[in-house]
Short mmCIF file of C-alpha atoms in Angstrom, two decimals:
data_model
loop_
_atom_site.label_atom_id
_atom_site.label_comp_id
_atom_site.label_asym_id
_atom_site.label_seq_id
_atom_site.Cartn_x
_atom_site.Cartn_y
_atom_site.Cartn_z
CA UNK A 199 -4.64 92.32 -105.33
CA UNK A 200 -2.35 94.46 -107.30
CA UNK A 201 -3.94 95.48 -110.61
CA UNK A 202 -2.67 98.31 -113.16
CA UNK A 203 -5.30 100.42 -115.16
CA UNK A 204 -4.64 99.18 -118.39
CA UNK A 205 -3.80 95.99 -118.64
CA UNK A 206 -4.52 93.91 -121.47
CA UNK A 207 -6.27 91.06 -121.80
CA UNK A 208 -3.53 87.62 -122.86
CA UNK A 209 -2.28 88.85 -126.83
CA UNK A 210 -0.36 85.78 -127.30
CA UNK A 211 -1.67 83.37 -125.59
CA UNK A 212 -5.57 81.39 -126.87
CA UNK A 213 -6.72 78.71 -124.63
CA UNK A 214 -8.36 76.04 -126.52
CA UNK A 215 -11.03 75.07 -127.61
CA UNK A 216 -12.27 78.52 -127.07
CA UNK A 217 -16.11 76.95 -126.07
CA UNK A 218 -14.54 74.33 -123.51
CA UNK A 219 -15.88 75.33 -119.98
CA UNK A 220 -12.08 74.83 -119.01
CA UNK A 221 -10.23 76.87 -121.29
CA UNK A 222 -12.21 79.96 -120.67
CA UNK A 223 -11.63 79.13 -116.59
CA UNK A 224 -7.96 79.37 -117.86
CA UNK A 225 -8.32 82.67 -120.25
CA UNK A 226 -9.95 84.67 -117.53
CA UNK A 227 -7.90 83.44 -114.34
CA UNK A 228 -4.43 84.09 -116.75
CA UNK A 229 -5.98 87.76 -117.70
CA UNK A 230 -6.34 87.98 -114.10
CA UNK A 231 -3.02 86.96 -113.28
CA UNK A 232 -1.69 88.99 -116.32
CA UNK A 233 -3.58 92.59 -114.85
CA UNK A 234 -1.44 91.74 -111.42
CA UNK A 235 2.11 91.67 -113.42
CA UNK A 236 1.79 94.83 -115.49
CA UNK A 237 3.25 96.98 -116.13
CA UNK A 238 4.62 94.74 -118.21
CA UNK A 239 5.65 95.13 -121.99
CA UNK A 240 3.80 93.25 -124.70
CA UNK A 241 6.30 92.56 -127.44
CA UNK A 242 5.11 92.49 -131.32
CA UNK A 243 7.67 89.92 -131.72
CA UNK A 244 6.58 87.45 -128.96
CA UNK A 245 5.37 83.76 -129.81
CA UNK A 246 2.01 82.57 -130.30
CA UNK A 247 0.76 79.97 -127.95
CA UNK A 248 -2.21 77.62 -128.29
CA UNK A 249 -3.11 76.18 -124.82
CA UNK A 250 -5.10 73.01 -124.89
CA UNK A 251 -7.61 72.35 -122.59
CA UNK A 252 -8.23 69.18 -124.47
CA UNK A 253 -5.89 66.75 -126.12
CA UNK A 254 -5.95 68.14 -129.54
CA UNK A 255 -6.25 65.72 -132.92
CA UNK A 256 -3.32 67.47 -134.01
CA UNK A 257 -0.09 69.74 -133.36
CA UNK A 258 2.46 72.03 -134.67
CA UNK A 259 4.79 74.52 -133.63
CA UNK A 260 2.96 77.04 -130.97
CA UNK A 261 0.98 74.34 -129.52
CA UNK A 262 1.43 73.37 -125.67
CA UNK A 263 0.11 70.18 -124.67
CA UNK A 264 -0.69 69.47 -120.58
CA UNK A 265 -1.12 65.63 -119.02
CA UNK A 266 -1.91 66.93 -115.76
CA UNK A 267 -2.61 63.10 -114.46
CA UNK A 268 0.31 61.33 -115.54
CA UNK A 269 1.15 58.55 -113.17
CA UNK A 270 4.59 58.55 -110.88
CA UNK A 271 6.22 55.55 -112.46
CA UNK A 272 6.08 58.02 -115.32
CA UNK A 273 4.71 57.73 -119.26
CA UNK A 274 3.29 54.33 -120.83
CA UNK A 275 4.61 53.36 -123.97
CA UNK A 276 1.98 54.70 -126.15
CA UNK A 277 2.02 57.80 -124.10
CA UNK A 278 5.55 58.33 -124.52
CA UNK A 279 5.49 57.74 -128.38
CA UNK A 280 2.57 60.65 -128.34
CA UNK A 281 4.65 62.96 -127.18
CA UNK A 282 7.69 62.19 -129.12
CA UNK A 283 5.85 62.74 -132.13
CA UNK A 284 4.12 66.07 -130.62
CA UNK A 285 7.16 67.00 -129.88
CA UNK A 286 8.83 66.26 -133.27
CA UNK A 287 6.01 68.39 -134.82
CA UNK A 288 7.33 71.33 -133.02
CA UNK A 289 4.75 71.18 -129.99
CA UNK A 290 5.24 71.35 -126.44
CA UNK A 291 4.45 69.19 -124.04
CA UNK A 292 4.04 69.80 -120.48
CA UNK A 293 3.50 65.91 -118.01
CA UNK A 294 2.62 66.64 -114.44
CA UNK A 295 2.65 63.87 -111.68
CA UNK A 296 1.41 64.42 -108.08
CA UNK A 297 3.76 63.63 -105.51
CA UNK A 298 2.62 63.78 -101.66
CA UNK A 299 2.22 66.72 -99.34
CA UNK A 300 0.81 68.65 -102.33
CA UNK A 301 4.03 68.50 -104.34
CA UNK A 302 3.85 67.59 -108.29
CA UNK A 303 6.89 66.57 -111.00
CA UNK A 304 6.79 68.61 -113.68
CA UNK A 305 8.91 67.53 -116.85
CA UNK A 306 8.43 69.81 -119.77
CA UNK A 307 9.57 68.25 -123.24
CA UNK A 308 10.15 71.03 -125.99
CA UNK A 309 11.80 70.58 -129.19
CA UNK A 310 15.12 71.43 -127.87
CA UNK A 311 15.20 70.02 -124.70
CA UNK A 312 13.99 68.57 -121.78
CA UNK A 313 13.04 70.32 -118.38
CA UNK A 314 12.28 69.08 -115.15
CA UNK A 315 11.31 70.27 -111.70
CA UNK A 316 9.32 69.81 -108.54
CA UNK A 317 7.38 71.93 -106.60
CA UNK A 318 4.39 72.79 -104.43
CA UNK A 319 1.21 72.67 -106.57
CA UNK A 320 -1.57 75.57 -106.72
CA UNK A 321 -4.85 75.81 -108.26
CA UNK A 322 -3.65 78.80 -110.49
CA UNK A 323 -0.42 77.36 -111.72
CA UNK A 324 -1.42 77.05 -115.39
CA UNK A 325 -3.37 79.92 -115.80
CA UNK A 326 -0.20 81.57 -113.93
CA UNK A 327 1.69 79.65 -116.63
CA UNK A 328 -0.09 80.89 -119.63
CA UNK A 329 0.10 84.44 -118.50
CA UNK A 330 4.06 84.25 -118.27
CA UNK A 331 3.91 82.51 -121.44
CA UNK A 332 2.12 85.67 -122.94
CA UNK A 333 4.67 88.14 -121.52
CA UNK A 334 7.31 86.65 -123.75
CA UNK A 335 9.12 83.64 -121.53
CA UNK A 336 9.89 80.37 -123.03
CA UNK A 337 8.08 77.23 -121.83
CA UNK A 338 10.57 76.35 -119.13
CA UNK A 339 11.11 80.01 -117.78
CA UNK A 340 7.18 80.19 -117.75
CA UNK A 341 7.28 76.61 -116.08
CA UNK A 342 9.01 77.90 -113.06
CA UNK A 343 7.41 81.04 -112.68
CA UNK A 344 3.88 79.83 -112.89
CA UNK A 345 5.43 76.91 -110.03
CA UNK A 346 6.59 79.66 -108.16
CA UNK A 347 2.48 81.37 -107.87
CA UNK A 348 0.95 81.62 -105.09
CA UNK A 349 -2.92 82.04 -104.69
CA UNK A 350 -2.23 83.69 -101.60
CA UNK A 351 0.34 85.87 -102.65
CA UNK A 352 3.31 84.52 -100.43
CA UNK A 353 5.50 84.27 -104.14
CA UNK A 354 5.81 88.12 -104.23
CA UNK A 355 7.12 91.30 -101.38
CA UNK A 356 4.40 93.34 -100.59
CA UNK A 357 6.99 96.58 -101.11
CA UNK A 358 7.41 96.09 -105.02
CA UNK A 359 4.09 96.23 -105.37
CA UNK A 360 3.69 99.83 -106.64
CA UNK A 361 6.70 98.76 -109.36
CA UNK A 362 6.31 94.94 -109.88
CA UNK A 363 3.14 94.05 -108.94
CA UNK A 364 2.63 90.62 -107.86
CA UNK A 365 5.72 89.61 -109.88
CA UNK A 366 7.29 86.48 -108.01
CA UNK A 367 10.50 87.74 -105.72
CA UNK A 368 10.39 85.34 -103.24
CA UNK A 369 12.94 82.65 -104.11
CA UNK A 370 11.69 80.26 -101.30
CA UNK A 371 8.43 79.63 -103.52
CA UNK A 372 10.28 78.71 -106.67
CA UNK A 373 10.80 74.97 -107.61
CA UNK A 374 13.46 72.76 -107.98
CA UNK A 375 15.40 71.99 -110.80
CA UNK A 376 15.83 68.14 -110.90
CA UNK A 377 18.32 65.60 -112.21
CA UNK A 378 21.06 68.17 -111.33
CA UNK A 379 24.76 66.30 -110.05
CA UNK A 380 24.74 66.23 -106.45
CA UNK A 381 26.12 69.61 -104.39
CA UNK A 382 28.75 69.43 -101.96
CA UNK A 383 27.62 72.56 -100.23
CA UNK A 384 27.86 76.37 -100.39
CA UNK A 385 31.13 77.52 -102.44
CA UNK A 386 32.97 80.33 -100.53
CA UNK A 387 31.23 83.95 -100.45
CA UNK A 388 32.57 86.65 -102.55
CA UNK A 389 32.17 90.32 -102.22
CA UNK A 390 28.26 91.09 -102.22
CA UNK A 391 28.91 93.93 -105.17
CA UNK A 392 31.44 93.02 -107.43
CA UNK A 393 31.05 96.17 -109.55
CA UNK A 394 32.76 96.80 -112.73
CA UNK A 395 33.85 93.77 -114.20
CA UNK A 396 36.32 93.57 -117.22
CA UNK A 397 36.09 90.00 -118.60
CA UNK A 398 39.70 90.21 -120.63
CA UNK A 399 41.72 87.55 -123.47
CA UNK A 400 44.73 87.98 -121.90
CA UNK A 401 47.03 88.15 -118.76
CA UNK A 402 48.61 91.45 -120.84
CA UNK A 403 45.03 92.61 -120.36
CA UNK A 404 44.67 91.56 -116.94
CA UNK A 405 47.96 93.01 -115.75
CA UNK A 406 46.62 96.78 -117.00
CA UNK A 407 43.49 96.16 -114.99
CA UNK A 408 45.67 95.24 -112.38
CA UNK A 409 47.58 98.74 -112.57
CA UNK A 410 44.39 100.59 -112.29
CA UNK A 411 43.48 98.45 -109.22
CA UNK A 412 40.06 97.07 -111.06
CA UNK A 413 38.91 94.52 -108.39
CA UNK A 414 37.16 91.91 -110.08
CA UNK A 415 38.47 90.61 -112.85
CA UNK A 416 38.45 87.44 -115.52
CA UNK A 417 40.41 85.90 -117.96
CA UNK A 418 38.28 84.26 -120.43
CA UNK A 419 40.68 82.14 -122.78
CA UNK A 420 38.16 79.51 -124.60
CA UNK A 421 40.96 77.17 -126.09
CA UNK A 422 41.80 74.24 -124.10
CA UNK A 423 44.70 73.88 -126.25
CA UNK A 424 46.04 77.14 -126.00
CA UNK A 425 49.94 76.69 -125.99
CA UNK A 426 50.74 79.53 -123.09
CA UNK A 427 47.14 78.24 -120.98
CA UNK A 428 49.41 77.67 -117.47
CA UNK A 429 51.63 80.83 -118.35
CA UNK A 430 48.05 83.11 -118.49
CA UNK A 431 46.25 81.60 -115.83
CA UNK A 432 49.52 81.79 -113.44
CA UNK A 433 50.39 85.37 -114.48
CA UNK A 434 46.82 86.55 -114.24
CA UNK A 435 46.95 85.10 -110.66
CA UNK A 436 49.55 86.92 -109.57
CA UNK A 437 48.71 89.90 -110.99
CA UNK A 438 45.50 90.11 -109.19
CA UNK A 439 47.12 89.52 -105.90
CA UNK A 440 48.83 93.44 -106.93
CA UNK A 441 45.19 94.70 -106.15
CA UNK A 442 44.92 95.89 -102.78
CA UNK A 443 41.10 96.51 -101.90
CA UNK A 444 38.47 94.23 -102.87
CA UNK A 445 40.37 91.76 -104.95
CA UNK A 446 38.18 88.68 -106.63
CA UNK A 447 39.80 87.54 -109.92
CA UNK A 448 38.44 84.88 -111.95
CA UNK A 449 39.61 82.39 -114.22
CA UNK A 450 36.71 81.34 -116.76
CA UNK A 451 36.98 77.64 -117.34
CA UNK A 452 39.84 76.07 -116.47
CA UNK A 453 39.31 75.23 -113.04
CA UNK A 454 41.66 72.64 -112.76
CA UNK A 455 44.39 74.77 -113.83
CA UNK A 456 43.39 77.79 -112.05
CA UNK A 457 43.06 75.73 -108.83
CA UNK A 458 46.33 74.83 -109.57
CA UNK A 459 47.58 78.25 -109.88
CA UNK A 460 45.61 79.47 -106.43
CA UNK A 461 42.98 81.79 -107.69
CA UNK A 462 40.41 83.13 -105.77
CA UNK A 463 37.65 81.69 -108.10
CA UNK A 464 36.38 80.46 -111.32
CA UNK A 465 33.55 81.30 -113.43
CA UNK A 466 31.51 78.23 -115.34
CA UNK A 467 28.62 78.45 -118.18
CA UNK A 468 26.01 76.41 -117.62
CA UNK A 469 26.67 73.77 -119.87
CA UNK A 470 29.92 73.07 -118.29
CA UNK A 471 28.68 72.77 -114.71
CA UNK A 472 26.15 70.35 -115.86
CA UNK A 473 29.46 68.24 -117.71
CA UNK A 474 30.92 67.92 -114.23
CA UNK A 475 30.46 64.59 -112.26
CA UNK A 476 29.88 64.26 -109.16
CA UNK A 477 33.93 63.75 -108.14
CA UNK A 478 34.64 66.53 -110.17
CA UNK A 479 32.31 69.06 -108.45
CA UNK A 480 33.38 67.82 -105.18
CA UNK A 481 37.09 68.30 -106.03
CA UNK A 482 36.15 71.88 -107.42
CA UNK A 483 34.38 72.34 -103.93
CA UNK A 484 37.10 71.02 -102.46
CA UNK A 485 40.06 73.43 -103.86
CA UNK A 486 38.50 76.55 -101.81
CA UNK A 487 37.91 78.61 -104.76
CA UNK A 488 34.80 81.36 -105.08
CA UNK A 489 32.58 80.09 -108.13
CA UNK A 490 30.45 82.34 -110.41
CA UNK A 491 28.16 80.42 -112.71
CA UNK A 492 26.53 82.34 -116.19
CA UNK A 493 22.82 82.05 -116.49
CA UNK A 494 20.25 82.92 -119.15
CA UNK A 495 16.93 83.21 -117.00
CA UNK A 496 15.22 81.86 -114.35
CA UNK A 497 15.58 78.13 -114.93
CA UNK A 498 18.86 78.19 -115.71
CA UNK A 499 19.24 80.29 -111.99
CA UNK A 500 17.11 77.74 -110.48
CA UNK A 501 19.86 75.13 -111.86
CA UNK A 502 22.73 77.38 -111.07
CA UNK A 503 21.11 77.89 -107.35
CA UNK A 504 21.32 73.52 -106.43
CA UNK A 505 25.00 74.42 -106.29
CA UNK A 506 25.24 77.43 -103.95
CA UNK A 507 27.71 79.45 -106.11
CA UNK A 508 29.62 82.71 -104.97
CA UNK A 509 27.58 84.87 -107.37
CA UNK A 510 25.35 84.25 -110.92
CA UNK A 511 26.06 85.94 -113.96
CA UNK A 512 23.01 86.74 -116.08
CA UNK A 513 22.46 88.01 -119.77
CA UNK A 514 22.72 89.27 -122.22
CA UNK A 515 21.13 92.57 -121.18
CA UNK A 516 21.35 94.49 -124.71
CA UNK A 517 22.37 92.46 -128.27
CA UNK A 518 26.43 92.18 -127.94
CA UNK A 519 28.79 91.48 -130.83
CA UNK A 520 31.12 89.37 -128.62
CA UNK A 521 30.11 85.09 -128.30
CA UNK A 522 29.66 85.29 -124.71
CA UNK A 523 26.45 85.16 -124.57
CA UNK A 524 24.43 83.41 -126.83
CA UNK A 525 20.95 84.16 -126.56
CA UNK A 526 18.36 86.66 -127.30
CA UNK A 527 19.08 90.25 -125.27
CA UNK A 528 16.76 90.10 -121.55
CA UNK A 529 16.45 93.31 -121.54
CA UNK A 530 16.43 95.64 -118.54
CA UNK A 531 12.71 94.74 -117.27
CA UNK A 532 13.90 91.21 -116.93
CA UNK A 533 17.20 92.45 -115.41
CA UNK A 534 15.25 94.29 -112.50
CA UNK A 535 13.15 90.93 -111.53
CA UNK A 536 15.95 88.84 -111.17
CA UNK A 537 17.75 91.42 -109.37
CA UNK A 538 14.54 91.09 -106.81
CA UNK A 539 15.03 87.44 -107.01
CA UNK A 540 18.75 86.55 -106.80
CA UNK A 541 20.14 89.60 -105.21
CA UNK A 542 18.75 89.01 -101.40
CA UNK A 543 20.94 85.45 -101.75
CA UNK A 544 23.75 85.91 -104.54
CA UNK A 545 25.58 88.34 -105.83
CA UNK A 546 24.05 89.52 -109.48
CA UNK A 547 26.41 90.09 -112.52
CA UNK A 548 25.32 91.55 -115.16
CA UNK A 549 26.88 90.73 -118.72
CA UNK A 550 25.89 91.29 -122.26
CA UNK A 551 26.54 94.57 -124.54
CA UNK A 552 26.85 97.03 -121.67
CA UNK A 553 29.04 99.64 -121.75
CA UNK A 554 29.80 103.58 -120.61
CA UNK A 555 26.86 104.83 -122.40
CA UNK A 556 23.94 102.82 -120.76
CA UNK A 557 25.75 101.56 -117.75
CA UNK A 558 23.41 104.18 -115.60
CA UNK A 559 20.51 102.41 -116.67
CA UNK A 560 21.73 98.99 -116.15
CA UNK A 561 22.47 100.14 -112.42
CA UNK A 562 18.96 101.57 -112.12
CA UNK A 563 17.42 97.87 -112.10
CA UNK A 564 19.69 97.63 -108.57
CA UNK A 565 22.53 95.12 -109.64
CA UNK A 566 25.67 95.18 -108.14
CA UNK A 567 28.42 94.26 -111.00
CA UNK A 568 28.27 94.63 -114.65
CA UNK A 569 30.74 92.61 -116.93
CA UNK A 570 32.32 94.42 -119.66
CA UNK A 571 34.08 93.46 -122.32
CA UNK A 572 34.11 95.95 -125.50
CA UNK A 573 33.47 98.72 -123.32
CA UNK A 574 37.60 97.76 -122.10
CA UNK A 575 39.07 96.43 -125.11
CA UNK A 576 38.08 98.73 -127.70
CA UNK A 577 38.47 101.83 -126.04
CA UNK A 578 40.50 104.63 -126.94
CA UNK A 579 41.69 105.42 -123.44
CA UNK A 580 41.46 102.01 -121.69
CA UNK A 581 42.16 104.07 -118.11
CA UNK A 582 39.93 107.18 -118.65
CA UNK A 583 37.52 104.42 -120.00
CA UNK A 584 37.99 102.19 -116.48
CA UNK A 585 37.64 105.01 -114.58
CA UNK A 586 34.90 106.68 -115.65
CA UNK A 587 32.83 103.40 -115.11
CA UNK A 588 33.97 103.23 -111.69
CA UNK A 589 33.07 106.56 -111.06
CA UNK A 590 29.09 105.52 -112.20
CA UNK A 591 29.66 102.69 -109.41
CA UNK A 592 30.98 104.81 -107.03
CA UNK A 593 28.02 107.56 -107.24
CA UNK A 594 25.64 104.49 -106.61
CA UNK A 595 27.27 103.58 -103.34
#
């Protein structure tokens, strides 16, 4: 067992009631648990979580509800309208089924979505659960994580112990993400470090990157209805096809019309790979082209990982001005675990307010690529800019 001198006890988490014979099983196994992750930072501005052992009289926001028994066929009708009004209260509600072979459903109902997954079940999953909770990860990122614990250890590398503890690395131990559309198989592999990664509005833009020989690329136009759409996709196309080492442009979105246009790949959010049928996956499969797919923690990578994309994207790192990424900054101690986690099977973008000035950091955490955006667009001297940022690559090998 991996534990760090100083490691507090849960600050955000209270399992209750606090004299239940249960709930103090579940505060001292998750302190346990939470001594084997540090160091870990406890942030001021994380949630408070109230953990019930027992089925509580009431709820409100901050409250997580578990029905570790429910049935396979799923929720009775007075069941179902409890947790519909839990979760309208602002609670959250976490139903477990067990499934054979020691495998349990999990579906997790918050009050913005709902999240479900499968996985092998252990002894110490909620405690495991509660202590990921504490270090700051909403319900569903906690959900996987404490799936992914192992009693005996097999969810983390014994080599990052000295600098993540028992942190879970090993992707093999992490659930499933269910009701996903079906996968036609592995997309096509892409270069394993993508490096420096302008994400541009323009072919214009494109083309320069293309004069300084940038390697990956992507042209991020948003409008559908953009009256030159074809014209940009088509010219950023070929102007890729000028770089001579390493080339792996992307077209964000419009994967019909970059398919059209032969790129070498696309790049999807999440919401719009879940808005693609079946058909539509398979003909997106189908066209040969690389796929990179943005993510915003480990669920959503999970989700991402059914389809066997050419690389993830995952952010934002640091608060960015631009609307690529919506939610709150990850920060670079999140940054270095998923590097451990997706990085031995995908190649790992980084994206999200990084630029000249803290790109040395961001490259510290082990990641291969970092999308850029402002750090390109607004510079003074785009080229001195571009190739001072390669230089930082190049130094890491």
């Amino acid at each position: 067992m991996t534990t760090h001198a100083g490691a507090a006890e849960l600050a955000h988490v209270q399992c209750l009631p606090a004299d239940e014979p249960l709930a103090e099983a579940w505060r001292q196994a998750a302190n346990e648990i939470r001594a084997r992750l540090a160091p870990w930072p406890s942030s001021a501005t994380s949630p408070a979580w109230r953990l019930h052992a027992k089925t509580p009289d009431a709820v409100a926001s901050g409250d997580v509800v578990w029905l570790p028994r429910v049935p396979e066929s799923g929720l009775g009708t007075m069941a179902s309208v409890n947790v519909d009004a839990w979760r309208a209260s602002g609670a959250v509600v976490l139903c477990t089924s067990a499934h054979a072979q020691g495998h349990v459903q999990d579906t997790l109902y918050t009050p913005d979505g709902v999240y479900r997954v499968t996985g092998v079940d252990d002894p110490a999953f909620l405690p495991a659960f509660a202590a990921f909770l504490d270090c700051g990860f909403d319900p569903h990122d906690a959900l996987v994580l404490g799936r992914a614990w192992r009693t005996d250890g097999s969810h983390a590398r014994h080599e990052d112990a000295d600098t993540l503890g028992a942190w879970p690395t090993v992707l093999e131990t992490f659930p499933t993400v269910l009701g996903q559309t079906p996968s036609p198989g592995p997309f096509p592999a892409c270069p394993a470090r993508l490096g420096l990664y302008p994400v541009l509005p323009s072919a214009d833009w494109c083309g320069r990157m293309a004069d300084l020989q940038v390697g990956t690329v992507q042209l991020r136009i948003k409008d559908p209805a953009h009256p030159a759409l074809r014209s940009e996709i088509e010219r950023t196309v070929a102007a890729g096809r000028r770089v001579t080492h390493d080339s792996a442009w992307f077209i964000n979105d419009h994967w019909r019309e970059a398919a059209q246009a032969g790129a070498y790949g696309v790049h999807l959010g999440q919401e719009d790979m879940a808005a693609l049928s079946a058909e539509e996956v398979a003909t997106l499969h189908a066209s040969g082209m690389r796929l990179g797919i943005s993510t915003h923690g480990y669920y959503e990578m999970l989700a991402a990982h059914h389809f066997r994309p050419s690389y993830l994207a995952v952010g934002a790192v640091f608060p960015t001005t631009t609307k690529l990424i919506a939610t709150a900054p990850q920060g670079l101690a999140k940054l270095a675990r998923y590097v451990k986690l997706i990085a031995p099977h995908y190649p790992l973008v980084a994206i999200g307010g990084i630029d000249a000035s803290n790109l040395p950091e961001v490259l510290d955490t082990g990641v291969g690529s970092t999308a850029v955006v402002r750090a390109v667009t607004e510079a003074a001297d785009v080229a001195a800019a571009v190739k001072g940022m390669q230089r930082v690559f190049a130094q890491r090998g």
